[in-house]
mmCIF file of C-alpha atoms in Angstrom:
data_model
loop_
_atom_site.group_PDB
_atom_site.id
_atom_site.type_symbol
_atom_site.label_atom_id
_atom_site.label_comp_id
_atom_site.label_asym_id
_atom_site.label_seq_id
_atom_site.Cartn_x
_atom_site.Cartn_y
_atom_site.Cartn_z
ATOM 1 C CA PHE L 1 -1.620 11.730 1.556
ATOM 2 C CA ALA L 2 1.380 10.093 -0.087
ATOM 3 C CA ILE L 3 1.224 6.374 0.677
ATOM 4 C CA MET L 4 4.105 3.918 0.616
ATOM 5 C CA ARG L 5 4.233 0.349 1.936
ATOM 6 C CA CYS L 6 6.993 -2.230 1.720
ATOM 7 C CA LYS L 7 7.305 -5.931 2.427
ATOM 8 C CA LYS L 8 10.373 -8.139 2.790
ATOM 9 C CA ILE L 9 10.356 -11.431 0.872
ATOM 10 C CA LYS L 10 12.852 -14.114 1.912
ATOM 11 C CA THR L 11 12.079 -17.088 -0.345
ATOM 12 C CA GLY L 12 12.106 -17.683 -4.081
ATOM 13 C CA GLY L 13 8.582 -19.089 -3.875
ATOM 14 C CA GLY L 14 7.396 -15.981 -2.053
ATOM 15 C CA VAL L 15 8.946 -13.738 -4.688
ATOM 16 C CA ALA L 16 7.384 -15.726 -7.534
ATOM 17 C CA SER L 17 3.954 -15.624 -5.882
ATOM 18 C CA ALA L 18 4.097 -11.841 -5.395
ATOM 19 C CA LEU L 19 5.267 -11.366 -8.989
ATOM 20 C CA GLN L 20 2.402 -13.504 -10.308
ATOM 21 C CA HIS L 21 0.015 -11.109 -8.592
ATOM 22 C CA CYS L 22 1.872 -8.107 -9.989
ATOM 23 C CA PHE L 23 1.905 -9.376 -13.581
ATOM 24 C CA ARG L 24 -1.599 -10.866 -13.383
ATOM 25 C CA GLU L 25 -0.274 -14.320 -14.186
ATOM 26 C CA ARG L 26 -2.840 -15.694 -11.764
ATOM 27 C CA GLU L 27 -6.404 -14.670 -10.962
ATOM 28 C CA THR L 28 -6.507 -11.315 -9.182
ATOM 29 C CA HIS L 29 -9.920 -10.696 -7.654
ATOM 30 C CA ASN L 30 -9.424 -6.953 -7.101
ATOM 31 C CA ALA L 31 -8.417 -6.325 -10.722
ATOM 32 C CA ASP L 32 -10.688 -5.617 -13.679
ATOM 33 C CA PRO L 33 -9.624 -7.950 -16.537
ATOM 34 C CA GLU L 34 -11.017 -5.492 -19.101
ATOM 35 C CA LYS L 35 -8.458 -2.902 -17.927
ATOM 36 C CA LEU L 36 -5.469 -5.232 -18.003
ATOM 37 C CA THR L 37 -3.986 -3.520 -21.055
ATOM 38 C CA GLU L 38 -3.965 -0.218 -19.146
ATOM 39 C CA ASN L 39 -1.231 -1.495 -16.802
ATOM 40 C CA LYS L 40 2.203 -0.137 -17.671
ATOM 41 C CA HIS L 41 5.642 -1.653 -17.066
ATOM 42 C CA GLY L 42 8.794 0.433 -16.637
ATOM 43 C CA LYS L 43 10.994 0.649 -19.726
ATOM 44 C CA GLY L 44 13.894 -1.766 -19.601
ATOM 45 C CA LEU L 45 12.435 -3.511 -16.550
ATOM 46 C CA ALA L 46 10.815 -6.924 -16.231
ATOM 47 C CA ASP L 47 7.285 -7.351 -17.569
ATOM 48 C CA ASN L 48 6.694 -10.994 -16.608
ATOM 49 C CA VAL L 49 7.570 -13.399 -13.785
ATOM 50 C CA GLU L 50 10.248 -15.345 -15.662
ATOM 51 C CA THR L 51 12.176 -12.230 -16.663
ATOM 52 C CA ALA L 52 11.890 -10.719 -13.190
ATOM 53 C CA MET L 53 13.169 -13.902 -11.510
ATOM 54 C CA GLY L 54 16.105 -13.978 -13.936
ATOM 55 C CA LYS L 55 17.000 -10.348 -13.234
ATOM 56 C CA MET L 56 16.774 -11.021 -9.506
ATOM 57 C CA ARG L 57 19.192 -13.970 -9.722
ATOM 58 C CA GLU L 58 21.671 -11.774 -11.590
ATOM 59 C CA ARG L 59 21.668 -9.332 -8.688
ATOM 60 C CA LEU L 60 21.913 -11.874 -5.860
ATOM 61 C CA PRO L 61 25.391 -12.700 -4.536
ATOM 62 C CA PRO L 62 26.347 -16.414 -4.716
ATOM 63 C CA LYS L 63 26.967 -16.508 -0.965
ATOM 64 C CA ARG L 64 24.232 -15.284 1.342
ATOM 65 C CA ARG L 65 22.456 -16.172 4.551
ATOM 66 C CA LYS L 66 19.616 -18.685 4.325
ATOM 67 C CA ASP L 67 17.191 -16.194 5.858
ATOM 68 C CA ALA L 68 18.352 -13.250 3.751
ATOM 69 C CA VAL L 69 15.744 -10.960 2.194
ATOM 70 C CA LEU L 70 15.792 -11.609 -1.563
ATOM 71 C CA MET L 71 13.402 -8.879 -2.636
ATOM 72 C CA VAL L 72 11.574 -5.933 -1.143
ATOM 73 C CA GLU L 73 8.112 -5.331 -2.577
ATOM 74 C CA TYR L 74 6.823 -1.754 -2.646
ATOM 75 C CA MET L 75 3.341 -0.372 -3.126
ATOM 76 C CA MET L 76 3.294 3.386 -3.786
ATOM 77 C CA THR L 77 0.136 5.400 -4.229
ATOM 78 C CA ALA L 78 -1.869 8.350 -2.906
ATOM 79 C CA SER L 79 -5.237 8.900 -1.299
ATOM 80 C CA PRO L 80 -8.105 7.927 -3.642
ATOM 81 C CA GLU L 81 -9.506 11.472 -3.584
ATOM 82 C CA TRP L 82 -6.219 12.815 -4.971
ATOM 83 C CA PHE L 83 -6.441 10.493 -7.987
ATOM 84 C CA ARG L 84 -10.027 11.565 -8.617
ATOM 85 C CA GLU L 85 -8.863 15.161 -9.109
ATOM 86 C CA ALA L 86 -5.318 14.685 -10.471
ATOM 87 C CA THR L 87 -4.630 15.284 -14.158
ATOM 88 C CA LYS L 88 -2.963 12.636 -16.312
ATOM 89 C CA GLU L 89 0.234 14.684 -16.188
ATOM 90 C CA ASP L 90 0.110 14.851 -12.390
ATOM 91 C CA GLN L 91 -0.383 11.092 -12.178
ATOM 92 C CA LYS L 92 2.518 10.495 -14.550
ATOM 93 C CA ASP L 93 4.656 12.842 -12.463
ATOM 94 C CA PHE L 94 3.696 10.967 -9.287
ATOM 95 C CA PHE L 95 4.734 7.577 -10.656
ATOM 96 C CA ASN L 96 7.959 8.922 -12.188
ATOM 97 C CA SER L 97 8.855 10.588 -8.892
ATOM 98 C CA SER L 98 8.087 7.367 -6.986
ATOM 99 C CA TYR L 99 10.308 5.351 -9.329
ATOM 100 C CA ASN L 100 13.112 7.903 -9.026
ATOM 101 C CA TRP L 101 12.840 7.740 -5.230
ATOM 102 C CA LEU L 102 13.445 3.986 -5.388
ATOM 103 C CA CYS L 103 16.405 4.461 -7.729
ATOM 104 C CA ASP L 104 17.916 7.076 -5.425
ATOM 105 C CA LYS L 105 17.554 4.767 -2.436
ATOM 106 C CA TYR L 106 18.594 1.398 -3.887
ATOM 107 C CA GLY L 107 20.394 2.257 -7.121
ATOM 108 C CA ARG L 108 18.738 1.921 -10.522
ATOM 109 C CA GLU L 109 20.382 -1.467 -11.081
ATOM 110 C CA ASN L 110 18.485 -2.945 -8.116
ATOM 111 C CA VAL L 111 15.011 -1.941 -9.300
ATOM 112 C CA ILE L 112 13.782 -5.077 -11.081
ATOM 113 C CA VAL L 113 10.081 -4.286 -11.510
ATOM 114 C CA ALA L 114 8.096 -1.042 -11.598
ATOM 115 C CA THR L 115 4.550 -1.638 -12.815
ATOM 116 C CA ILE L 116 1.680 0.858 -12.703
ATOM 117 C CA HIS L 117 -1.616 -0.876 -12.006
ATOM 118 C CA ASN L 118 -4.576 0.940 -13.513
ATOM 119 C CA ASP L 119 -6.866 -2.081 -13.386
ATOM 120 C CA GLU L 120 -7.765 -1.655 -9.709
ATOM 121 C CA THR L 121 -9.892 0.957 -7.970
ATOM 122 C CA THR L 122 -6.968 3.229 -7.069
ATOM 123 C CA PRO L 123 -3.926 3.390 -9.395
ATOM 124 C CA HIS L 124 -0.655 2.417 -7.727
ATOM 125 C CA LEU L 125 2.936 1.492 -8.466
ATOM 126 C CA SER L 126 4.081 -2.047 -7.647
ATOM 127 C CA ALA L 127 7.845 -2.306 -7.477
ATOM 128 C CA PHE L 128 10.333 -5.025 -6.591
ATOM 129 C CA VAL L 129 13.921 -4.272 -5.646
ATOM 130 C CA THR L 130 16.887 -6.415 -4.640
ATOM 131 C CA PRO L 131 18.550 -5.052 -1.486
ATOM 132 C CA THR L 132 22.066 -5.511 -2.882
ATOM 133 C CA THR L 133 24.681 -3.084 -1.558
ATOM 134 C CA LYS L 134 27.355 -1.382 -3.679
ATOM 135 C CA ASP L 135 29.956 -3.832 -2.385
ATOM 136 C CA GLY L 136 27.839 -6.820 -3.473
ATOM 137 C CA ARG L 137 26.228 -7.841 -0.173
ATOM 138 C CA LEU L 138 22.568 -8.698 0.265
ATOM 139 C CA SER L 139 21.374 -6.536 3.155
ATOM 140 C CA ALA L 140 17.788 -5.359 3.561
ATOM 141 C CA LYS L 141 18.849 -4.164 7.007
ATOM 142 C CA GLU L 142 21.190 -1.622 5.464
ATOM 143 C CA PHE L 143 18.377 -0.165 3.348
ATOM 144 C CA ILE L 144 15.275 -0.331 5.537
ATOM 145 C CA GLY L 145 16.805 -1.669 8.766
ATOM 146 C CA ASN L 146 15.078 -0.283 11.800
ATOM 147 C CA ARG L 147 12.027 1.756 12.725
ATOM 148 C CA THR L 148 13.915 5.053 12.425
ATOM 149 C CA LYS L 149 15.009 4.308 8.858
ATOM 150 C CA MET L 150 11.478 3.355 7.876
ATOM 151 C CA LYS L 151 10.112 6.594 9.368
ATOM 152 C CA ASN L 152 12.743 8.558 7.477
ATOM 153 C CA ASP L 153 11.745 6.754 4.280
ATOM 154 C CA GLN L 154 8.119 7.801 4.767
ATOM 155 C CA THR L 155 9.278 11.402 5.188
ATOM 156 C CA SER L 156 11.654 11.479 2.206
ATOM 157 C CA PHE L 157 9.102 9.774 -0.061
ATOM 158 C CA ALA L 158 6.443 12.332 0.878
ATOM 159 C CA GLU L 159 8.929 15.130 0.183
ATOM 160 C CA LYS L 160 9.626 13.643 -3.250
ATOM 161 C CA VAL L 161 5.968 14.051 -4.256
ATOM 162 C CA SER L 162 5.077 17.088 -2.139
ATOM 163 C CA HIS L 163 5.062 19.344 -5.227
ATOM 164 C CA LEU L 164 1.895 17.505 -6.270
ATOM 165 C CA GLY L 165 0.013 18.633 -3.182
ATOM 166 C CA LEU L 166 0.626 15.415 -1.249
ATOM 167 C CA LYS L 167 1.841 15.202 2.315
ATOM 168 C CA ARG L 168 3.156 12.671 4.806
ATOM 169 C CA GLY L 169 0.938 10.917 7.323
ATOM 170 C CA ILE L 170 1.139 11.898 10.996
ATOM 171 C CA LYS L 171 4.509 11.060 12.554
ATOM 172 C CA GLY L 172 4.242 8.696 15.503
ATOM 173 C CA SER L 173 0.597 7.919 14.748
ATOM 174 C CA ASN L 174 -0.930 5.012 16.666
ATOM 175 C CA ALA L 175 -2.604 3.829 13.466
ATOM 176 C CA LYS L 176 -1.889 0.150 12.846
ATOM 177 C CA HIS L 177 0.480 -0.568 9.952
ATOM 178 C CA GLN L 178 -1.146 -2.556 7.150
ATOM 179 C CA SER L 179 0.707 -5.136 5.093
ATOM 180 C CA VAL L 180 0.989 -4.586 1.350
ATOM 181 C CA ARG L 181 -1.609 -7.277 0.591
ATOM 182 C CA ARG L 182 -4.028 -6.099 3.292
ATOM 183 C CA TYR L 183 -3.711 -2.502 2.083
ATOM 184 C CA TYR L 184 -4.562 -3.615 -1.464
ATOM 185 C CA GLU L 185 -7.800 -5.121 -0.097
ATOM 186 C CA ILE L 186 -8.734 -1.991 1.846
ATOM 187 C CA MET L 187 -7.784 0.355 -0.982
ATOM 188 C CA ASN L 188 -10.008 -1.446 -3.455
ATOM 189 C CA LYS L 189 -13.103 -1.180 -1.303
ATOM 190 C CA SER L 190 -15.372 1.768 -1.928
ATOM 191 C CA LEU L 191 -14.462 4.566 0.477
ATOM 192 C CA SER L 192 -16.959 7.043 -0.938
ATOM 193 C CA PHE L 193 -19.361 8.836 1.417
ATOM 194 C CA GLU L 194 -22.098 11.312 0.574
ATOM 195 C CA SER L 195 -24.176 12.195 3.607
ATOM 196 C CA PHE L 196 -26.142 10.943 6.606
ATOM 197 C CA SER L 197 -29.879 10.667 6.346
ATOM 198 C CA ALA L 198 -32.153 12.502 8.762
ATOM 199 C CA GLU L 199 -33.247 9.136 10.158
ATOM 200 C CA GLU L 200 -29.645 8.153 11.000
ATOM 201 C CA LEU L 201 -29.200 11.354 13.015
ATOM 202 C CA LYS L 202 -32.084 10.547 15.351
ATOM 203 C CA PRO L 203 -31.184 9.006 18.740
ATOM 204 C CA ARG L 204 -31.958 5.298 18.754
ATOM 205 C CA LYS L 205 -33.644 3.253 21.434
ATOM 206 C CA PHE L 206 -32.226 -0.021 22.693
ATOM 207 C CA LYS L 207 -32.694 -2.481 25.538
ATOM 208 C CA GLY L 208 -30.219 -2.696 28.392
ATOM 209 C CA ASP L 209 -27.488 -5.285 28.238
ATOM 210 C CA GLY L 210 -24.101 -5.882 29.834
ATOM 211 C CA LEU L 211 -24.244 -4.766 33.474
ATOM 212 C CA LEU L 212 -27.944 -4.138 33.071
ATOM 213 C CA LYS L 213 -28.792 -7.626 31.828
ATOM 214 C CA TYR L 214 -30.781 -8.302 34.983
ATOM 215 C CA VAL L 215 -33.233 -5.553 34.080
ATOM 216 C CA PRO L 216 -33.870 -6.298 30.366
ATOM 217 C CA PHE L 217 -37.267 -4.648 30.561
ATOM 218 C CA LEU L 218 -35.608 -1.207 30.657
ATOM 219 C CA THR L 219 -35.317 0.687 27.377
ATOM 220 C CA PHE L 220 -32.620 3.324 26.827
ATOM 221 C CA GLN L 221 -32.160 6.080 24.293
ATOM 222 C CA GLU L 222 -28.905 7.379 22.829
ATOM 223 C CA ASN L 223 -27.655 10.741 23.968
ATOM 224 C CA HIS L 224 -25.803 13.103 21.609
ATOM 225 C CA ALA L 225 -22.445 11.495 22.429
ATOM 226 C CA GLY L 226 -23.886 8.075 21.593
ATOM 227 C CA VAL L 227 -25.178 9.274 18.231
ATOM 228 C CA ALA L 228 -21.775 10.786 17.405
ATOM 229 C CA GLN L 229 -19.966 7.576 18.358
ATOM 230 C CA ARG L 230 -22.279 5.420 16.243
ATOM 231 C CA LEU L 231 -21.986 7.666 13.189
ATOM 232 C CA SER L 232 -18.203 7.939 13.555
ATOM 233 C CA LYS L 233 -17.918 4.157 13.323
#
């Protein structure tokens, strides 16, 4: 699947904190320090917190609401299994296409940071954009606004990288949306799976509980549905 997450940031401190994580200017537990040099910053874009904050201030209008969104942080990647099989050229194409999608949506001048992180388990693009409109207003609502716009973004992003064999997630899925930071944590955990052992497939015995707590001496055994439910978890 093509994966894209975004997060609105409304304070300068919040922006700086997110940028410190992006540029590894503070300890990042999920990152491998020996692979730090493998991270790549977009040409002509910010490659440190100070530069990024300066570029952001240049894009912000002098008059704006106190609760205005200053930056939108994006995390763009694909399923781990795709990266395991993708060639270097395919990966480069994916990140270029992701960057171009942001430029098409916000305007190239609003893309402040576009950094490829190769020092974590699954490579991904971290990007920061200022939601500044063509007439100089700061309006995240105009760019990502409501639920419909966000759904359309998921669709158009997937279409942008569909030539690489990637597709959109299920529309209207009941799956819970994960924040950018939470998704980083999940993505960096090992999701590999090989097989079940013969022992795990055997129905297990257990003592009654719940409604049957008054007869704890009874022992029950899983049926086939119980085994399937346990293994699915």
